Short mmCIF file of C-alpha atoms in Angstrom, two decimals:
data_model
loop_
_atom_site.label_atom_id
_atom_site.label_comp_id
_atom_site.label_asym_id
_atom_site.label_seq_id
_atom_site.Cartn_x
_atom_site.Cartn_y
_atom_site.Cartn_z
CA SER A 116 138.85 87.78 90.56
CA ALA A 117 139.96 87.28 86.97
CA VAL A 118 141.97 90.01 85.30
CA ILE A 119 141.25 90.73 81.64
CA SER A 120 143.65 92.51 79.33
CA GLN A 121 141.82 94.00 76.35
CA LYS A 122 143.58 95.52 73.34
CA PRO A 123 143.54 97.97 71.70
CA SER A 124 142.06 100.49 74.12
CA ARG A 125 141.01 102.72 71.25
CA ASP A 126 141.34 103.00 67.50
CA ILE A 127 140.24 105.19 64.63
CA CYS A 128 139.57 103.21 61.47
CA GLN A 129 138.61 103.92 57.90
CA ARG A 130 135.24 102.71 56.69
CA GLY A 131 135.38 99.40 54.84
CA THR A 132 138.30 98.08 56.90
CA SER A 133 138.31 95.55 59.75
CA LEU A 134 139.57 95.70 63.32
CA THR A 135 140.39 92.76 65.59
CA ILE A 136 140.01 93.20 69.33
CA GLN A 137 141.81 90.85 71.70
CA CYS A 138 141.01 89.75 75.24
CA GLN A 139 143.44 87.80 77.38
CA VAL A 140 142.31 86.39 80.73
CA ASP A 141 144.71 85.47 83.52
CA SER A 142 142.81 82.25 84.30
CA GLN A 143 140.95 79.59 82.36
CA VAL A 144 137.29 80.34 81.78
CA THR A 145 134.63 78.36 79.97
CA MET A 146 132.63 81.18 78.42
CA MET A 147 133.62 84.62 77.24
CA PHE A 148 131.14 87.29 76.22
CA TRP A 149 131.40 90.18 73.80
CA TYR A 150 129.33 93.34 74.21
CA ARG A 151 128.76 96.52 72.24
CA GLN A 152 128.03 99.82 73.94
CA GLN A 153 126.88 102.48 71.50
CA PRO A 154 127.48 106.13 72.46
CA GLY A 155 125.48 107.07 75.56
CA GLN A 156 123.71 103.73 75.67
CA SER A 157 123.71 100.48 77.59
CA LEU A 158 125.59 97.27 76.88
CA THR A 159 124.21 94.83 74.32
CA LEU A 160 125.43 91.25 74.12
CA ILE A 161 126.90 90.42 70.72
CA ALA A 162 127.83 86.78 71.24
CA THR A 163 128.97 84.12 73.67
CA ALA A 164 132.23 82.35 72.86
CA ASN A 165 132.98 78.84 74.08
CA GLN A 166 136.33 77.20 73.52
CA GLY A 167 136.20 74.57 70.82
CA SER A 168 132.86 75.51 69.35
CA GLU A 169 131.35 78.25 67.25
CA ALA A 170 130.20 81.37 69.01
CA THR A 171 126.51 81.86 69.71
CA TYR A 172 125.25 85.16 68.32
CA GLU A 173 122.39 87.26 69.64
CA SER A 174 119.58 88.50 67.47
CA GLY A 175 120.77 91.30 65.21
CA PHE A 176 124.41 90.18 65.14
CA VAL A 177 125.88 87.88 62.50
CA ILE A 178 129.11 85.97 62.19
CA ASP A 179 130.10 87.57 58.89
CA LYS A 180 130.10 91.00 60.51
CA PHE A 181 131.48 90.01 63.93
CA PRO A 182 133.60 86.86 63.58
CA ILE A 183 134.88 85.55 66.90
CA SER A 184 137.73 83.21 67.68
CA ARG A 185 138.26 81.29 70.89
CA PRO A 186 141.42 79.20 70.42
CA ASN A 187 141.89 78.35 74.11
CA LEU A 188 140.40 78.91 77.57
CA THR A 189 142.21 82.19 78.22
CA PHE A 190 141.93 84.10 74.93
CA SER A 191 139.37 85.39 72.47
CA THR A 192 139.19 87.86 69.62
CA LEU A 193 136.31 89.80 68.10
CA THR A 194 136.65 91.22 64.60
CA VAL A 195 134.48 94.09 63.41
CA SER A 196 134.39 93.64 59.64
CA ASN A 197 133.71 96.02 56.76
CA MET A 198 133.23 98.86 59.19
CA SER A 199 130.87 101.79 58.76
CA PRO A 200 130.41 104.86 60.99
CA GLU A 201 127.48 103.06 62.65
CA ASP A 202 130.00 100.61 64.14
CA SER A 203 131.53 103.40 66.22
CA SER A 204 131.05 102.09 69.75
CA ILE A 205 132.80 100.71 72.78
CA TYR A 206 133.36 96.97 72.59
CA LEU A 207 133.88 95.01 75.80
CA CYS A 208 134.70 91.42 76.60
CA SER A 209 133.60 89.72 79.80
CA VAL A 210 133.94 86.48 81.70
CA GLY A 211 131.57 84.99 84.22
CA GLN A 212 132.71 83.77 87.61
CA ASN A 213 131.09 82.63 90.83
CA TYR A 214 130.54 86.11 92.21
CA GLY A 215 129.63 87.90 89.00
CA TYR A 216 131.06 89.04 85.72
CA THR A 217 134.41 90.72 85.13
CA PHE A 218 134.88 93.03 82.17
CA GLY A 219 137.80 94.13 80.07
CA SER A 220 138.58 97.83 79.96
CA GLY A 221 136.88 98.22 76.60
CA THR A 222 137.91 99.27 73.10
CA ARG A 223 136.65 102.62 71.89
CA LEU A 224 136.25 102.33 68.12
CA THR A 225 135.69 105.33 65.89
CA VAL A 226 134.99 104.73 62.20
CA VAL A 227 135.59 107.64 59.85
CA ALA B 130 112.60 87.64 77.03
CA GLN B 131 113.90 89.22 80.17
CA THR B 132 113.91 92.99 80.35
CA VAL B 133 115.44 95.45 82.81
CA THR B 134 114.07 98.95 83.30
CA GLN B 135 115.84 101.86 84.93
CA SER B 136 113.37 104.73 84.97
CA GLN B 137 115.79 107.43 86.16
CA PRO B 138 118.07 108.61 83.33
CA GLU B 139 119.89 110.93 85.73
CA MET B 140 120.09 111.51 89.49
CA SER B 141 121.92 114.04 91.64
CA VAL B 142 122.98 113.78 95.27
CA GLN B 143 124.81 116.04 97.66
CA GLU B 144 128.06 114.71 99.01
CA ALA B 145 127.54 112.72 102.26
CA GLU B 146 123.83 112.27 101.55
CA THR B 147 121.92 109.15 100.52
CA VAL B 148 120.52 108.35 97.10
CA THR B 149 118.44 105.47 95.77
CA LEU B 150 118.56 104.24 92.18
CA SER B 151 115.57 102.30 90.89
CA CYS B 152 115.45 99.12 88.83
CA THR B 153 112.66 96.79 87.83
CA TYR B 154 112.88 93.66 85.75
CA ASP B 155 110.65 91.17 84.09
CA THR B 156 111.21 87.42 84.16
CA SER B 157 109.29 84.20 84.51
CA GLU B 158 112.26 82.47 86.10
CA SER B 159 112.55 81.85 89.84
CA ASP B 160 116.31 81.37 90.06
CA TYR B 161 118.54 84.19 88.84
CA TYR B 162 121.04 86.82 89.90
CA LEU B 163 120.82 90.58 89.91
CA PHE B 164 123.71 93.01 89.78
CA TRP B 165 124.53 96.67 89.99
CA TYR B 166 127.53 97.78 87.95
CA LYS B 167 129.24 101.15 87.99
CA GLN B 168 130.86 102.62 84.87
CA PRO B 169 132.95 105.75 85.46
CA PRO B 170 134.26 107.83 82.53
CA SER B 171 137.18 105.41 82.26
CA ARG B 172 134.47 103.01 80.89
CA GLN B 173 135.67 100.18 83.15
CA MET B 174 132.68 98.15 84.37
CA ILE B 175 132.94 97.71 88.14
CA LEU B 176 130.76 95.28 90.08
CA VAL B 177 129.08 97.14 92.94
CA ILE B 178 126.82 94.50 94.45
CA ARG B 179 125.04 91.27 93.60
CA GLN B 180 121.90 89.56 94.84
CA GLU B 181 120.86 85.93 94.50
CA ALA B 182 117.12 85.64 93.90
CA TYR B 183 116.73 82.74 96.33
CA LYS B 184 118.08 84.83 99.21
CA GLN B 185 115.54 86.96 101.01
CA GLN B 186 118.18 88.97 102.81
CA ASN B 187 119.17 92.14 101.02
CA ALA B 188 122.83 92.32 99.96
CA THR B 189 125.09 94.95 101.51
CA GLU B 190 128.60 96.07 100.58
CA ASN B 191 129.88 98.85 102.80
CA ARG B 192 127.98 102.03 101.76
CA PHE B 193 125.99 100.17 99.10
CA SER B 194 122.86 98.18 99.83
CA VAL B 195 119.92 96.89 97.85
CA ASN B 196 116.20 96.62 98.41
CA PHE B 197 115.25 93.40 96.67
CA GLN B 198 111.52 92.81 96.30
CA LYS B 199 111.18 89.54 94.39
CA ALA B 200 107.40 89.53 94.08
CA ALA B 201 107.43 93.09 92.78
CA LYS B 202 110.50 92.36 90.60
CA SER B 203 112.22 95.40 92.01
CA PHE B 204 115.92 95.82 92.79
CA SER B 205 116.91 99.29 93.96
CA LEU B 206 120.39 100.43 94.99
CA LYS B 207 120.94 102.70 97.98
CA ILE B 208 124.21 104.60 98.26
CA SER B 209 124.83 106.05 101.70
CA ASP B 210 127.29 108.80 102.58
CA SER B 211 127.78 109.61 98.89
CA GLN B 212 131.29 110.48 97.78
CA LEU B 213 132.58 112.34 94.75
CA GLY B 214 134.07 109.09 93.50
CA ASP B 215 130.58 107.58 93.30
CA ALA B 216 129.79 109.76 90.29
CA ALA B 217 129.34 107.41 87.35
CA MET B 218 126.82 105.60 85.18
CA TYR B 219 125.09 102.82 87.12
CA PHE B 220 123.66 99.80 85.36
CA CYS B 221 121.24 97.29 86.80
CA ALA B 222 121.64 93.84 85.26
CA TYR B 223 119.68 90.58 85.31
CA ASP B 224 121.41 87.24 84.93
CA GLY B 225 119.38 84.20 83.96
CA ASN B 226 121.95 82.54 81.73
CA LYS B 227 123.31 85.78 80.29
CA LEU B 228 123.44 89.38 81.40
CA VAL B 229 120.68 91.78 80.38
CA PHE B 230 121.36 95.41 81.24
CA GLY B 231 119.09 98.32 81.97
CA ALA B 232 119.54 101.62 80.16
CA GLY B 233 121.58 103.06 83.00
CA THR B 234 121.32 105.98 85.44
CA ILE B 235 123.87 108.79 85.47
CA LEU B 236 124.68 109.71 89.06
CA ARG B 237 126.09 113.17 89.73
CA VAL B 238 127.54 113.99 93.15
CA LYS B 239 127.62 117.64 94.22
CA SER B 240 130.24 118.95 96.60
#
């Protein structure tokens, strides 16, 4: 199965700033997915990132707030922009494969 | 839109006993996948088991098995011989062309 390296594992940020989260996959994958998991809740899909095209955002998520880059088939970044305390969550990346989906270890973001 | 419902916010089981976690889903599709994922406090999402909708046979992975009832849109997870390491949040997920997760069930294992 694919191995995903996600960085940073956690961060504490000031409101109004931005944080970029990186995911590196050890194999080439067509689609990468970004999720948000608010405290004590389930995972919600933010967007799907394909290499060479703009990410597709789910309802309630916009590119200006969560810009995504996908420069090649093994790497993607998610930026959380102009952060507020409501953005405090765990952010996870994921890739789909034949047997299911593999997830990164998550980034725990706290906005103060 | 597809929805996934886990009606048990929390479950407890005695070590070595069996527990069943419930999941129902709503879809108009006939071809899809269903998953159970485990999320321990480390927050790493771990695939427990998967089921293809076109397969009538219930999936089994060691101590984990599912009861897949396609007509009833039900997908429960049975954990046999529960171990302390099974304690975690369990998410049921539906995959049409993207994953939709249930709210999760916290499983506590008592020694």
